[in-house]
CSV table of C-alpha atoms in Angstrom, one decimal:
chain,number,residue,atom,x,y,z
J,1,UNK,CA,17.7,-5.5,27.8
J,2,UNK,CA,14.0,-4.7,27.4
J,3,UNK,CA,12.7,-4.9,23.9
J,4,UNK,CA,9.8,-3.1,22.2
J,5,UNK,CA,7.3,-5.4,20.5
J,6,UNK,CA,5.9,-4.3,17.1
J,7,UNK,CA,3.4,-5.7,14.6
J,8,UNK,CA,6.1,-5.8,11.9
J,9,UNK,CA,6.2,-9.3,10.2
J,10,UNK,CA,7.9,-8.6,6.8
J,11,UNK,CA,10.6,-6.3,5.5
J,12,UNK,CA,11.1,-5.9,1.7
J,13,UNK,CA,14.1,-4.1,0.4
J,14,UNK,CA,14.8,-2.5,-3.0
J,15,UNK,CA,18.6,-2.2,-3.3
J,16,UNK,CA,18.6,0.0,-6.5
J,17,UNK,CA,16.5,2.7,-4.8
J,18,UNK,CA,17.6,2.2,-1.1
J,19,UNK,CA,14.0,1.8,-0.1
J,20,UNK,CA,12.5,-0.5,2.5
J,21,UNK,CA,8.9,-1.5,3.0
J,22,UNK,CA,7.9,-2.5,6.5
J,23,UNK,CA,4.7,-4.6,6.7
J,24,UNK,CA,2.5,-4.4,9.8
J,25,UNK,CA,-0.2,-6.8,10.8
J,26,UNK,CA,-3.6,-5.9,12.2
J,27,UNK,CA,-6.4,-3.7,10.8
J,28,UNK,CA,-9.5,-1.8,11.9
J,29,UNK,CA,-11.5,-2.4,8.7
J,30,UNK,CA,-12.9,-5.6,7.2
J,31,UNK,CA,-12.6,-4.9,3.5
J,32,UNK,CA,-14.2,-7.5,1.4
J,33,UNK,CA,-11.5,-7.2,-1.2
J,34,UNK,CA,-8.5,-7.0,1.2
J,35,UNK,CA,-5.3,-8.0,-0.7
J,36,UNK,CA,-4.0,-9.7,2.4
J,37,UNK,CA,-6.5,-12.4,1.8
J,38,UNK,CA,-4.6,-13.2,-1.3
J,39,UNK,CA,-1.0,-12.6,-0.1
J,40,UNK,CA,0.5,-11.1,3.0
J,41,UNK,CA,4.0,-10.6,1.7
J,42,UNK,CA,5.2,-8.2,-1.0
J,43,UNK,CA,3.9,-9.0,-4.4
J,44,UNK,CA,7.1,-7.6,-5.8
J,45,UNK,CA,9.1,-10.6,-4.7
J,46,UNK,CA,10.6,-13.0,-7.3
J,47,UNK,CA,8.3,-16.0,-6.5
J,48,UNK,CA,5.2,-13.9,-7.4
J,49,UNK,CA,6.4,-12.0,-10.4
J,50,UNK,CA,9.2,-14.0,-12.0
J,51,UNK,CA,6.9,-15.5,-14.7
J,52,UNK,CA,4.4,-12.7,-15.2
J,53,UNK,CA,1.1,-14.7,-15.4
J,54,UNK,CA,1.3,-15.6,-11.7
J,55,UNK,CA,0.1,-12.1,-10.8
J,56,UNK,CA,-3.0,-12.6,-13.0
J,57,UNK,CA,-4.0,-16.0,-11.6
J,58,UNK,CA,-6.7,-16.1,-9.0
J,59,UNK,CA,-5.6,-17.6,-5.7
J,60,UNK,CA,-6.8,-21.0,-4.8
J,61,UNK,CA,-6.9,-20.5,-1.0
J,62,UNK,CA,-6.7,-17.7,1.6
J,63,UNK,CA,-3.3,-16.5,2.7
J,64,UNK,CA,-2.0,-17.7,6.1
J,65,UNK,CA,-1.4,-15.0,8.7
J,66,UNK,CA,2.1,-14.3,9.9
J,67,UNK,CA,3.5,-16.4,12.8
J,68,UNK,CA,6.6,-14.2,13.7
J,69,UNK,CA,6.7,-10.5,14.7
J,70,UNK,CA,9.8,-8.4,15.2
J,71,UNK,CA,10.8,-6.1,18.0
J,72,UNK,CA,11.8,-2.6,17.2
J,73,UNK,CA,15.4,-3.5,18.1
J,74,UNK,CA,15.3,-6.4,15.7
J,75,UNK,CA,14.0,-4.2,12.9
J,76,UNK,CA,16.8,-1.7,13.4
J,77,UNK,CA,19.4,-4.5,13.6
J,78,UNK,CA,18.2,-5.8,10.3
J,79,UNK,CA,18.2,-2.4,8.6
J,80,UNK,CA,21.4,-1.1,10.2
J,81,UNK,CA,23.8,-2.2,7.4
J,82,UNK,CA,21.9,-0.2,4.8
J,83,UNK,CA,21.7,3.5,3.9
J,84,UNK,CA,18.0,4.0,3.4
J,85,UNK,CA,16.5,6.9,1.6
J,86,UNK,CA,12.9,6.0,2.0
J,87,UNK,CA,10.8,3.7,4.3
J,88,UNK,CA,7.2,2.8,3.5
J,89,UNK,CA,5.2,1.7,6.5
J,90,UNK,CA,2.4,-0.5,5.2
J,91,UNK,CA,0.9,-4.0,5.3
J,92,UNK,CA,-2.5,-4.0,6.8
J,93,UNK,CA,-2.7,-0.9,9.0
J,94,UNK,CA,0.7,0.3,10.3
J,95,UNK,CA,-0.7,3.2,12.3
J,96,UNK,CA,-2.6,0.9,14.7
J,97,UNK,CA,0.7,-0.4,16.1
J,98,UNK,CA,1.3,1.3,19.5
J,99,UNK,CA,5.0,1.2,18.5
J,100,UNK,CA,4.4,3.1,15.2
J,101,UNK,CA,5.6,6.5,16.5
J,102,UNK,CA,8.7,4.9,18.0
J,103,UNK,CA,9.5,3.0,14.7
J,104,UNK,CA,9.1,6.2,12.6
J,105,UNK,CA,11.3,8.2,15.1
J,106,UNK,CA,14.0,5.6,15.1
J,107,UNK,CA,14.1,5.5,11.3
J,108,UNK,CA,14.4,9.3,11.2
J,109,UNK,CA,17.2,9.3,13.8
J,110,UNK,CA,19.2,6.5,12.2
J,111,UNK,CA,18.7,7.0,8.5
J,112,UNK,CA,17.2,10.5,8.0
J,113,UNK,CA,14.7,8.6,5.8
J,114,UNK,CA,11.6,9.8,4.1
J,115,UNK,CA,8.9,8.0,6.0
J,116,UNK,CA,5.7,7.3,4.1
J,117,UNK,CA,2.6,5.9,5.8
J,118,UNK,CA,0.1,3.9,3.8
J,119,UNK,CA,-3.2,4.0,5.6
J,120,UNK,CA,-6.9,3.5,5.3
J,121,UNK,CA,-7.2,6.8,7.3
J,122,UNK,CA,-9.8,5.6,9.7
J,123,UNK,CA,-7.5,6.2,12.7
J,124,UNK,CA,-4.2,8.0,12.5
J,125,UNK,CA,-1.1,7.6,14.7
J,126,UNK,CA,1.2,10.4,15.8
J,127,UNK,CA,2.6,11.7,12.5
J,128,UNK,CA,5.5,13.7,14.0
J,129,UNK,CA,8.1,11.5,12.2
J,130,UNK,CA,6.0,10.7,9.2
J,131,UNK,CA,6.8,12.8,6.1
J,132,UNK,CA,4.0,11.7,3.7
J,133,UNK,CA,0.7,10.0,4.1
J,134,UNK,CA,-0.9,7.9,1.4
J,135,UNK,CA,-4.6,7.5,2.0
J,136,UNK,CA,-6.5,4.5,0.6
J,137,UNK,CA,-10.0,5.8,0.0
J,138,UNK,CA,-12.4,3.0,-0.7
J,139,UNK,CA,-15.6,5.0,-1.6
J,140,UNK,CA,-17.3,8.3,-1.1
J,141,UNK,CA,-20.8,6.9,-0.9
J,142,UNK,CA,-21.1,6.0,2.8
J,143,UNK,CA,-23.5,3.1,2.2
J,144,UNK,CA,-21.1,1.6,-0.3
J,145,UNK,CA,-18.1,2.2,2.1
J,146,UNK,CA,-19.9,0.5,5.0
J,147,UNK,CA,-20.8,-2.5,2.8
J,148,UNK,CA,-17.2,-2.8,1.6
J,149,UNK,CA,-15.3,-2.1,4.8
J,150,UNK,CA,-17.9,-2.5,7.7
J,151,UNK,CA,-17.2,1.1,8.7
J,152,UNK,CA,-18.3,4.7,7.9
J,153,UNK,CA,-16.0,6.7,5.7
J,154,UNK,CA,-16.6,9.9,7.7
J,155,UNK,CA,-13.5,9.6,9.9
J,156,UNK,CA,-11.4,8.8,6.8
J,157,UNK,CA,-12.5,11.9,5.0
J,158,UNK,CA,-12.1,14.1,8.1
J,159,UNK,CA,-8.6,12.7,8.8
J,160,UNK,CA,-7.5,13.4,5.2
J,161,UNK,CA,-8.5,17.0,5.5
J,162,UNK,CA,-6.8,17.3,8.9
J,163,UNK,CA,-3.6,15.8,7.6
J,164,UNK,CA,-3.6,18.2,4.7
J,165,UNK,CA,-4.1,21.1,7.0
J,166,UNK,CA,-1.2,19.9,9.1
J,167,UNK,CA,1.0,20.6,6.1
J,168,UNK,CA,1.8,16.9,5.5
J,169,UNK,CA,2.3,15.7,1.9
J,170,UNK,CA,-0.6,13.6,0.8
J,171,UNK,CA,-1.3,11.0,-1.9
J,172,UNK,CA,-4.7,9.2,-2.4
J,173,UNK,CA,-5.2,5.9,-4.0
J,174,UNK,CA,-8.3,4.0,-4.8
J,175,UNK,CA,-9.1,0.6,-6.3
J,176,UNK,CA,-11.4,0.2,-9.3
J,177,UNK,CA,-13.8,-2.8,-9.0
J,178,UNK,CA,-16.1,-3.0,-12.0
J,179,UNK,CA,-19.8,-3.1,-11.3
J,180,UNK,CA,-19.1,-2.3,-7.6
J,181,UNK,CA,-16.7,0.5,-7.0
J,182,UNK,CA,-16.8,1.7,-10.6
J,183,UNK,CA,-15.8,4.7,-12.7
J,184,UNK,CA,-18.6,6.9,-11.3
J,185,UNK,CA,-17.4,6.2,-7.7
J,186,UNK,CA,-13.8,6.8,-8.7
J,187,UNK,CA,-14.9,10.2,-10.1
J,188,UNK,CA,-16.7,11.0,-6.8
J,189,UNK,CA,-13.5,10.2,-4.9
J,190,UNK,CA,-11.5,12.5,-7.2
J,191,UNK,CA,-14.1,15.3,-6.8
J,192,UNK,CA,-13.7,15.0,-3.0
J,193,UNK,CA,-9.9,15.1,-3.2
J,194,UNK,CA,-10.0,18.1,-5.4
J,195,UNK,CA,-12.2,19.9,-2.8
J,196,UNK,CA,-9.2,19.6,-0.5
J,197,UNK,CA,-6.6,20.4,-3.2
J,198,UNK,CA,-6.6,19.6,-6.9
J,199,UNK,CA,-2.9,19.1,-6.7
J,200,UNK,CA,-3.0,16.0,-4.5
J,201,UNK,CA,-1.8,13.1,-6.6
J,202,UNK,CA,-4.4,10.4,-7.2
J,203,UNK,CA,-3.5,6.7,-8.1
J,204,UNK,CA,-6.1,4.3,-9.5
J,205,UNK,CA,-5.3,0.6,-9.0
J,206,UNK,CA,-7.0,-2.5,-10.4
J,207,UNK,CA,-8.8,-5.0,-8.2
J,208,UNK,CA,-7.2,-8.4,-7.9
J,209,UNK,CA,-9.2,-11.4,-6.9
J,210,UNK,CA,-8.9,-12.0,-3.1
J,211,UNK,CA,-11.3,-13.9,-0.9
J,212,UNK,CA,-14.7,-15.2,-1.9
J,213,UNK,CA,-15.8,-12.3,-4.0
J,214,UNK,CA,-17.8,-12.2,-7.3
J,215,UNK,CA,-15.8,-9.3,-8.7
J,216,UNK,CA,-13.5,-9.3,-11.6
J,217,UNK,CA,-10.3,-7.3,-12.5
J,218,UNK,CA,-11.0,-4.2,-14.6
J,219,UNK,CA,-9.9,-4.0,-18.2
J,220,UNK,CA,-7.3,-1.6,-19.4
J,221,UNK,CA,-10.1,0.4,-21.0
J,222,UNK,CA,-12.1,0.6,-17.8
J,223,UNK,CA,-9.0,1.9,-16.0
J,224,UNK,CA,-8.4,4.5,-18.7
J,225,UNK,CA,-12.0,5.6,-18.4
J,226,UNK,CA,-11.6,6.0,-14.6
J,227,UNK,CA,-8.4,8.0,-15.1
J,228,UNK,CA,-10.1,10.3,-17.6
J,229,UNK,CA,-13.0,10.9,-15.2
J,230,UNK,CA,-10.6,11.7,-12.3
J,231,UNK,CA,-8.5,14.1,-14.5
J,232,UNK,CA,-11.6,16.3,-14.9
J,233,UNK,CA,-11.0,17.3,-11.2
J,234,UNK,CA,-7.3,16.6,-10.4
J,235,UNK,CA,-4.1,17.7,-12.0
J,236,UNK,CA,-2.1,14.5,-11.3
J,237,UNK,CA,-3.7,11.1,-11.9
J,238,UNK,CA,-2.0,7.8,-12.5
J,239,UNK,CA,-3.5,4.4,-13.2
J,240,UNK,CA,-1.9,1.0,-13.3
J,241,UNK,CA,-3.1,-2.3,-14.8
J,242,UNK,CA,-0.9,-4.6,-12.8
J,243,UNK,CA,0.9,-5.8,-15.9
J,244,UNK,CA,3.6,-3.1,-16.1
J,245,UNK,CA,7.2,-4.1,-16.0
J,246,UNK,CA,9.3,-4.2,-12.8
J,247,UNK,CA,12.4,-2.1,-13.1
J,248,UNK,CA,14.0,-3.0,-9.8
J,249,UNK,CA,14.6,-6.3,-8.0
J,250,UNK,CA,13.0,-6.6,-4.5
J,251,UNK,CA,14.4,-8.8,-1.8
J,252,UNK,CA,13.0,-10.0,1.5
J,253,UNK,CA,15.2,-9.0,4.5
J,254,UNK,CA,12.6,-10.7,6.8
J,255,UNK,CA,11.7,-13.5,6.7
J,256,UNK,CA,15.2,-14.0,5.1
J,257,UNK,CA,15.2,-15.6,1.7
J,258,UNK,CA,11.4,-15.4,1.3
J,259,UNK,CA,10.2,-15.2,-2.2
J,260,UNK,CA,13.3,-16.6,-3.9
J,261,UNK,CA,12.7,-18.7,-7.0
J,262,UNK,CA,15.0,-21.2,-8.7
J,263,UNK,CA,14.5,-19.4,-12.0
J,264,UNK,CA,16.7,-16.6,-13.0
J,265,UNK,CA,15.2,-13.2,-12.1
J,266,UNK,CA,13.1,-11.7,-14.8
J,267,UNK,CA,11.6,-8.3,-14.3
J,268,UNK,CA,8.0,-8.4,-15.4
J,269,UNK,CA,5.8,-6.3,-13.1
J,270,UNK,CA,6.2,-2.6,-12.2
J,271,UNK,CA,6.6,-2.4,-8.5
J,272,UNK,CA,4.7,-0.3,-5.9
J,273,UNK,CA,8.1,1.3,-5.3
J,274,UNK,CA,8.3,2.6,-8.8
J,275,UNK,CA,4.7,3.9,-8.8
J,276,UNK,CA,5.6,5.8,-5.6
J,277,UNK,CA,8.7,7.2,-7.3
J,278,UNK,CA,6.7,8.3,-10.2
J,279,UNK,CA,4.5,10.6,-8.1
J,280,UNK,CA,7.5,11.8,-6.0
J,281,UNK,CA,6.9,10.0,-2.8
């Protein structure tokens, strides 16, 4: 039987919420602070968050790329035993995978799931079977965006507007990098988002050390300042420090057993799943 290749290399599952995250490899940007330089698997797995301080430690080497990719049929076989409410399609850039529309359609047909695409927005796939799109906007200042990603931000901003006009639900997230993509730039992003709709939820995340960069993680006070600046323009703003507590346990369905630790599970870091639940994804 002919099989459909995909760029999916990791599947993370949250039993308590019936949510799955599909991680795709491959990207069209070269972000200097790309988290995949630090870790290519879910940071919500037990090995990363079981003792808290792990998440705050700077990595000592670059993460290795994946060496195994699943076919669409393998993905559906892995997921088939579960009753999924939500599927988040993320990783590097899920929408670049030629199989993305087929994956989203298969998920709708089998589970009736709420499909959420996390994207840099530079190039969008067919969104017919995508229910919500979370745009990661790096910067509004084009020079800064080019320096950080290697690309212009014009397609990103245009695609966000187009997606909103399509009637798709949208969320925007941005990363605060002190002395680089700082509070003023975060406010510029919020101002742009508000020009589309001031009701679009906006999430501010902290930078974590990845790759050979001189930047540091923002303080709680800096994150609060960025949130206050964004709230001048948007009605719904969330910010996270990376030290919040994890409410739900996350497992790796593929690779199987990935991330297990010998220590008893201790919830210490609020997951990306919970932050999405908070804003109604």
